[in-house]
PDB file of C-alpha atoms in Angstrom:
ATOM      1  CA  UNK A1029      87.693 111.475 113.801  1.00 85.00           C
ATOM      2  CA  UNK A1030      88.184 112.268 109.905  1.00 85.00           C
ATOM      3  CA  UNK A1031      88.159 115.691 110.032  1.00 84.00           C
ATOM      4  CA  UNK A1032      90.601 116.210 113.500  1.00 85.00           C
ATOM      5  CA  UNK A1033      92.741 114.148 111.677  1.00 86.00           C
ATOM      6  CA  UNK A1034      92.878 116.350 108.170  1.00 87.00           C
ATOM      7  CA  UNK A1035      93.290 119.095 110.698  1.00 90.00           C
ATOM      8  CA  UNK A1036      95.763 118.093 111.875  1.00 89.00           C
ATOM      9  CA  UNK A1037      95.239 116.379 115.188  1.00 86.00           C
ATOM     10  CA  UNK A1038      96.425 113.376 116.695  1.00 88.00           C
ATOM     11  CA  UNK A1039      93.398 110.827 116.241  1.00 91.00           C
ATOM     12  CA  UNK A1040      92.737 107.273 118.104  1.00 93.00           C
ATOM     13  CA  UNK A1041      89.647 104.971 117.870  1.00 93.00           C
ATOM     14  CA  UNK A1042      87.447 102.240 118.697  1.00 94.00           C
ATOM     15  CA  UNK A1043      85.288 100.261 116.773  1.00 92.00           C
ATOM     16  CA  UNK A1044      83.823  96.277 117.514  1.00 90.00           C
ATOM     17  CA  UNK A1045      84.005  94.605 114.192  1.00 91.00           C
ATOM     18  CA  UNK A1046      87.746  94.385 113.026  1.00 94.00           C
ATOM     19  CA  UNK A1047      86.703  95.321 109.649  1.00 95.00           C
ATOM     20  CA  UNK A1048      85.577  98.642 110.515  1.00 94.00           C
ATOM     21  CA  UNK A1049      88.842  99.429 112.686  1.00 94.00           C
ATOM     22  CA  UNK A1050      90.796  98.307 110.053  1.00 95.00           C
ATOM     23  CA  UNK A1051      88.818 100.949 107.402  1.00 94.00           C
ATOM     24  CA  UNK A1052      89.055 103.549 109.937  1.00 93.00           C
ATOM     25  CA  UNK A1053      92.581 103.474 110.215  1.00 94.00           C
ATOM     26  CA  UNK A1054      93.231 103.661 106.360  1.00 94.00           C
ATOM     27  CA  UNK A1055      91.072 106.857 106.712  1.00 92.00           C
ATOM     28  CA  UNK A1056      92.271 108.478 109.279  1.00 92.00           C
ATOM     29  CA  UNK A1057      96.024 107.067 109.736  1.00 92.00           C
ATOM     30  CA  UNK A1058      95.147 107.114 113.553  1.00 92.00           C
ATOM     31  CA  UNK A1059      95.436 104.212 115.608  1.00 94.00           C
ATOM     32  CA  UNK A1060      92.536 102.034 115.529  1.00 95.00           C
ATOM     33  CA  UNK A1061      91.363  99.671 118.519  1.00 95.00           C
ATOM     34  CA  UNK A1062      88.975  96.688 117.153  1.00 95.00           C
ATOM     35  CA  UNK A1063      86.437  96.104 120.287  1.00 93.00           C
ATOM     36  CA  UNK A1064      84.098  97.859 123.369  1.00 92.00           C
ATOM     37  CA  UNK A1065      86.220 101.119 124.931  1.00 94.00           C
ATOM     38  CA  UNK A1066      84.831  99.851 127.799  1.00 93.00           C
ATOM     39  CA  UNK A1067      87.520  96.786 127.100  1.00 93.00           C
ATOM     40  CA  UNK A1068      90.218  98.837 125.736  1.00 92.00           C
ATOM     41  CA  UNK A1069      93.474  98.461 127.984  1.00 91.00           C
ATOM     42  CA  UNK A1070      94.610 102.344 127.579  1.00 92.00           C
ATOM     43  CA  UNK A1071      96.546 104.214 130.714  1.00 93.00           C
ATOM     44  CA  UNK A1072      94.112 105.760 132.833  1.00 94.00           C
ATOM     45  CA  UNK A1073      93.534 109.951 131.642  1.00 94.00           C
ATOM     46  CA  UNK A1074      94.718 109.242 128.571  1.00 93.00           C
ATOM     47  CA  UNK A1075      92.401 110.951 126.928  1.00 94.00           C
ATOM     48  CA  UNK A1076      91.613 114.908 126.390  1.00 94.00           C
ATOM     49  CA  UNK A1077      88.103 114.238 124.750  1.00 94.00           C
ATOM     50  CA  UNK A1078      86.262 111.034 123.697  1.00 95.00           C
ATOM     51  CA  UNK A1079      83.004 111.219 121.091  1.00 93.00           C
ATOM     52  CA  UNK A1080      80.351 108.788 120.898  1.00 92.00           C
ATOM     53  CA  UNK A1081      77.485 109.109 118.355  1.00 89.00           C
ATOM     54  CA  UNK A1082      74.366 107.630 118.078  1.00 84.00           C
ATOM     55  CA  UNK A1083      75.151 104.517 119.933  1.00 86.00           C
ATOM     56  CA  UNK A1084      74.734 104.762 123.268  1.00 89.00           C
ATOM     57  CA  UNK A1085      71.284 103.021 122.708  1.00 84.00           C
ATOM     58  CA  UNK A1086      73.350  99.696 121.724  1.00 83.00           C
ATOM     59  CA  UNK A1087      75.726  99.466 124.870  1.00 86.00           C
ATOM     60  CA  UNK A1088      74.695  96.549 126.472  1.00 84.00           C
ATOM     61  CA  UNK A1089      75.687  97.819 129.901  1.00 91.00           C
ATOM     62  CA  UNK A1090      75.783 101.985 128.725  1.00 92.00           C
ATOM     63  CA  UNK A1091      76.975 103.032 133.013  1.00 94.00           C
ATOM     64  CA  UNK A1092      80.053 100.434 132.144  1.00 95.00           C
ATOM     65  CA  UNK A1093      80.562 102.699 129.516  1.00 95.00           C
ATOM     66  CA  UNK A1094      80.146 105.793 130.923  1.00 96.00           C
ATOM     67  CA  UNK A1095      82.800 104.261 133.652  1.00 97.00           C
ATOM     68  CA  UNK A1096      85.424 103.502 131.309  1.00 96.00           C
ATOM     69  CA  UNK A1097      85.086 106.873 129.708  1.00 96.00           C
ATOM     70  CA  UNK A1098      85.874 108.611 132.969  1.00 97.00           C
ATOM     71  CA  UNK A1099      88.512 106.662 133.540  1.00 96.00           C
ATOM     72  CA  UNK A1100      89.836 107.544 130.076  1.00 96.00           C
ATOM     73  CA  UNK A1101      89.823 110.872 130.220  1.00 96.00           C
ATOM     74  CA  UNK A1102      92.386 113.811 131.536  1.00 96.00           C
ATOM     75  CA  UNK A1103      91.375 115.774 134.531  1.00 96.00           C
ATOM     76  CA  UNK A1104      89.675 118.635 132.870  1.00 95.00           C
ATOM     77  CA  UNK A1105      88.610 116.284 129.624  1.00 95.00           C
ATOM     78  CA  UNK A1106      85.110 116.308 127.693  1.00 96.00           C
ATOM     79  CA  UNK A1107      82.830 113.150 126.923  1.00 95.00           C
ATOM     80  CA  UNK A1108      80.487 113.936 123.897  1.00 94.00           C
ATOM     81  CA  UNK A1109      77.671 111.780 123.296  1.00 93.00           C
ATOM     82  CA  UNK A1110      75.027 112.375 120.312  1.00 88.00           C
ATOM     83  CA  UNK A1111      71.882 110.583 120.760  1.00 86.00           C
ATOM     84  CA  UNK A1112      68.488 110.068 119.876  1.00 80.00           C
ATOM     85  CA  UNK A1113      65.969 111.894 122.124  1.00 77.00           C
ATOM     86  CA  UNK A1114      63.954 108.780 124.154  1.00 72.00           C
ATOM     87  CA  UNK A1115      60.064 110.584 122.867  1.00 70.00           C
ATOM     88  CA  UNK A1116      61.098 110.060 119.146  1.00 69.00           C
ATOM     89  CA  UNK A1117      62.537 106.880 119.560  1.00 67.00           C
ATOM     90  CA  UNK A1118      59.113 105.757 121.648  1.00 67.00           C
ATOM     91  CA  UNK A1119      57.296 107.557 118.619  1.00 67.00           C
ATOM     92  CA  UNK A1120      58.743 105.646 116.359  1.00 66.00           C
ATOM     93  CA  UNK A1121      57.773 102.552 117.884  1.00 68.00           C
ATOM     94  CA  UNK A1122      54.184 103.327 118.393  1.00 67.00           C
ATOM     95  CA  UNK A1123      54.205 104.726 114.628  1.00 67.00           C
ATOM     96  CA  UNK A1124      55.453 101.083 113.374  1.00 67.00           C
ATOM     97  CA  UNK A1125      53.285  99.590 115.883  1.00 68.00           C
ATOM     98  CA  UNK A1126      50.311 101.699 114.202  1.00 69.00           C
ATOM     99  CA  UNK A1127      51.539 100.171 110.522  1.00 68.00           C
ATOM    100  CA  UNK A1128      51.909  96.564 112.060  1.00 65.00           C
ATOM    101  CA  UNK A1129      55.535  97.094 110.444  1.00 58.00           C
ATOM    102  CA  UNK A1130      57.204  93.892 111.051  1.00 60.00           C
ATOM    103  CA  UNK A1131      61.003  93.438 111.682  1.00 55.00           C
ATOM    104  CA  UNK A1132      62.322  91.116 109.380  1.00 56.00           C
ATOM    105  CA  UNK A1133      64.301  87.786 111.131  1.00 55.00           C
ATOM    106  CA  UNK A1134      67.223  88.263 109.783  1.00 54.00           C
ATOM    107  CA  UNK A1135      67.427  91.387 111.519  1.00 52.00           C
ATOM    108  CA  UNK A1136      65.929  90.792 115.725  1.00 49.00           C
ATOM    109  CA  UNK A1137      69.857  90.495 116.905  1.00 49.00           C
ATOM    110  CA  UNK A1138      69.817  94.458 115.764  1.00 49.00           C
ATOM    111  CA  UNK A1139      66.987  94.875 117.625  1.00 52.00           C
ATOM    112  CA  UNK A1140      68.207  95.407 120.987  1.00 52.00           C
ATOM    113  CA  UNK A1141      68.717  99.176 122.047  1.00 64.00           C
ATOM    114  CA  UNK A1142      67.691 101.568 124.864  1.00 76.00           C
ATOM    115  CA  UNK A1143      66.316 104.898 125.252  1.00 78.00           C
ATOM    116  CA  UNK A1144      67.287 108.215 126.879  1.00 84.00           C
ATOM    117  CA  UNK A1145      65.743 111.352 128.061  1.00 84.00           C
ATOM    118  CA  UNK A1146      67.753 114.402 128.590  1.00 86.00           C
ATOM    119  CA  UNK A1147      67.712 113.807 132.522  1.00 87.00           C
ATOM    120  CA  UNK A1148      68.446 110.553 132.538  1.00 89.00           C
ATOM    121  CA  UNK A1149      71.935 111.331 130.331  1.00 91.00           C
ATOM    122  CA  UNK A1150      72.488 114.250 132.972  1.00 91.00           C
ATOM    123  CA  UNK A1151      71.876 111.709 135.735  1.00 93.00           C
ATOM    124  CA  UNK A1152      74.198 108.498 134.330  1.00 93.00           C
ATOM    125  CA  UNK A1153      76.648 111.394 133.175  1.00 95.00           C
ATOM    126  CA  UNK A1154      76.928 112.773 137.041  1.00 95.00           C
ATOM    127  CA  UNK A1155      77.292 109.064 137.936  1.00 95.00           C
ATOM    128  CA  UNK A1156      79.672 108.229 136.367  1.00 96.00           C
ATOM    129  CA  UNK A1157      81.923 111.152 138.079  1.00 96.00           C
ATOM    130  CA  UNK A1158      81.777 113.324 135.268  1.00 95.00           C
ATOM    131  CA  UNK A1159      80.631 116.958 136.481  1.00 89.00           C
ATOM    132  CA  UNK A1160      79.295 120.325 134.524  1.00 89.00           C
ATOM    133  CA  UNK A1161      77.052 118.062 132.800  1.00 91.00           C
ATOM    134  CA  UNK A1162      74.415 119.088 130.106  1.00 89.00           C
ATOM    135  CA  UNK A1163      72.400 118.459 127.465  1.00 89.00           C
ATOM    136  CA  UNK A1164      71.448 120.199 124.507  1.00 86.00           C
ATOM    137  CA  UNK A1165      69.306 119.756 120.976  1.00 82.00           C
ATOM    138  CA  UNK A1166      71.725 118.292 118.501  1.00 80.00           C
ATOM    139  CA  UNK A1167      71.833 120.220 115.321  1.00 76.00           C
ATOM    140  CA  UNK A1168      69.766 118.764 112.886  1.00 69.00           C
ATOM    141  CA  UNK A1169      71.124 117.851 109.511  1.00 64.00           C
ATOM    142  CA  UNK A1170      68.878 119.289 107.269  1.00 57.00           C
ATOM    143  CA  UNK A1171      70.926 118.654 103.986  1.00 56.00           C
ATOM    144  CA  UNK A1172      68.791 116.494 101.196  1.00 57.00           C
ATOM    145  CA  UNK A1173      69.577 113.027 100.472  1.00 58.00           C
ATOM    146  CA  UNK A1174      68.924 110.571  98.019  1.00 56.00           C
ATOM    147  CA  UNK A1175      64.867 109.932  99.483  1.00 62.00           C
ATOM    148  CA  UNK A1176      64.924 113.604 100.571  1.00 60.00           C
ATOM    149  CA  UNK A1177      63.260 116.750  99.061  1.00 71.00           C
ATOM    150  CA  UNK A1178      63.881 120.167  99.168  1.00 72.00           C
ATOM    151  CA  UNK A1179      60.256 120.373 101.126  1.00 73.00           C
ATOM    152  CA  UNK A1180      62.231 117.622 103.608  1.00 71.00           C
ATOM    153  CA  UNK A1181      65.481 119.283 103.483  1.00 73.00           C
ATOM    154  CA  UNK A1182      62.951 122.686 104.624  1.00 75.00           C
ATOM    155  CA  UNK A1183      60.562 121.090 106.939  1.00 74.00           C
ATOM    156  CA  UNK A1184      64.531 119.807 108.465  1.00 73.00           C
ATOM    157  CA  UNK A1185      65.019 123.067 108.963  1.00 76.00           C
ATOM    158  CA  UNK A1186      62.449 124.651 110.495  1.00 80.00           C
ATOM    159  CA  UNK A1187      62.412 122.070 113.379  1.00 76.00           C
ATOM    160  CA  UNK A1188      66.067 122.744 113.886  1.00 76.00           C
ATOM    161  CA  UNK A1189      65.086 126.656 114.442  1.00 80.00           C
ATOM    162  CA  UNK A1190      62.170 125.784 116.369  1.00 81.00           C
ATOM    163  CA  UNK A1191      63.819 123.110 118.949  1.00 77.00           C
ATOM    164  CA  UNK A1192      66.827 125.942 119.084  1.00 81.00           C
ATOM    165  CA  UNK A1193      64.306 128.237 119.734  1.00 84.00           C
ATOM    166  CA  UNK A1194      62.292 126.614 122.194  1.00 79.00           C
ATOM    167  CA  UNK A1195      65.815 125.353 124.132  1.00 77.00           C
ATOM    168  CA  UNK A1196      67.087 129.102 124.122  1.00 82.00           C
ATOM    169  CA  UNK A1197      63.982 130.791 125.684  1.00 86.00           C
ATOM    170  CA  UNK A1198      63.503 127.910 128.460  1.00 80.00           C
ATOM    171  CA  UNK A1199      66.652 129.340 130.088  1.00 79.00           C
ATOM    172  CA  UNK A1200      68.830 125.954 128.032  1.00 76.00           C
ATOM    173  CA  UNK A1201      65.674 123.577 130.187  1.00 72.00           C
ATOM    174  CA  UNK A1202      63.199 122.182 127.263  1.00 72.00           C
ATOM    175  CA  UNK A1203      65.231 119.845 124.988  1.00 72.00           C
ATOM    176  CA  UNK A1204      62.650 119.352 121.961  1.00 70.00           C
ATOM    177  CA  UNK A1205      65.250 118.296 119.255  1.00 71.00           C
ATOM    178  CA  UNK A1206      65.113 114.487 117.995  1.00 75.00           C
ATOM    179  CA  UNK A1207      68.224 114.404 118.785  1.00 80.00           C
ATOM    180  CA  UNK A1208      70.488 114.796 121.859  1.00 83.00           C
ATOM    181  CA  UNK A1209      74.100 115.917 122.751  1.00 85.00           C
ATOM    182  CA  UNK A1210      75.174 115.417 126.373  1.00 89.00           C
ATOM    183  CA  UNK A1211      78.532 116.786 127.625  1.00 90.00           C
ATOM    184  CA  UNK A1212      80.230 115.996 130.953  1.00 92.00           C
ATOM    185  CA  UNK A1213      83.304 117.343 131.892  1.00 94.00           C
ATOM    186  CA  UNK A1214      86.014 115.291 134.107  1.00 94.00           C
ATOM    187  CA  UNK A1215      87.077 117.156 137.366  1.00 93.00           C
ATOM    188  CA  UNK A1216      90.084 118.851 137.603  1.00 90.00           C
ATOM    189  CA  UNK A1217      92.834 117.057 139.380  1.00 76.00           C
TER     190      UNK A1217
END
């Protein structure tokens, strides 16, 4: 939303907690909505695109949202959603399961999320009326951060080229990436 605005283009948001509209709009100078889209009172097609990244998995009722985004958007519009591919998020869970890793009580009400698969997203996309829907591997960010090494930043890498790899010679079927982006496409009028 940032970066469409610096370029130029005409920018509008939600985001639940007040406090993070409110710092979104001194970022962007875009209007702002505090709460769920799938609560936002907007015209119906009033949208050419809408992104959603990474949190899917924390939509209590994620076909309500799916709804509401179709509704949103212009005949012809694009839904973007980046999410995290359902095997690693299971692998994670049976790694901390493996390490007894507890999560701390202060924490459980974070706790609540749900997975996806790359058919599934195709499926709930399609159901929710949107049509020429895919799924690809999301790029992976390989640049280092604070915890991060060069050898991570590398290793990053290399399973970017592979899952791009392995995605391009299946003919755009095998989605290996740890991450997901699923596009659906709102009919033409």
């Amino acid at each position: 939303m940032e970066a469409r605005a610096r370029a130029g283009g005409k920018v509008e948001g939600v985001d639940p907690p007040a406090l993070a509209a409110a710092a979104a709009r001194r970022r962007t100078g875009g209007t702002v909505h505090a709460g769920l889209l799938e609560d936002l009172q907007r015209p119906q097609a009033a949208y050419d695109a809408i992104t959603f990244f990474d949190a899917l998995r924390t939509v209590p009722d994620p076909m309500r949202f799916l709804l509401a985004a179709r509704r949103l958007l212009r005949p012809g519009g694009m839904l973007v959603l980046r999410e995290v591919h359902r095997k690693v998020e299971m692998g994670r869970e049976r790694w901390r399961a493996l390490r007894h890793a507890q999560v701390q009580p202060s924490c459980r009400a974070f706790e609540y999320r749900q997975v996806f698969s790359p058919r599934r997203l195709r499926f709930a996309l399609g159901r929710a009326g949107l049509t020429q829907a895919w799924v690809e591997p999301s790029p992976i960010f390989s640049e280092p951060d604070a915890k991060d090494s060069l050898a991570g930043s590398l290793l990053k890498r290399s399973l970017g080229a592979v899952s791009a790899s392995a995605y391009a010679l299946s003919r755009h079927r095998l989605v290996l990436g740890p991450n997901l982006l699923a596009f659906g496409k709102a009919p033409a009028a």
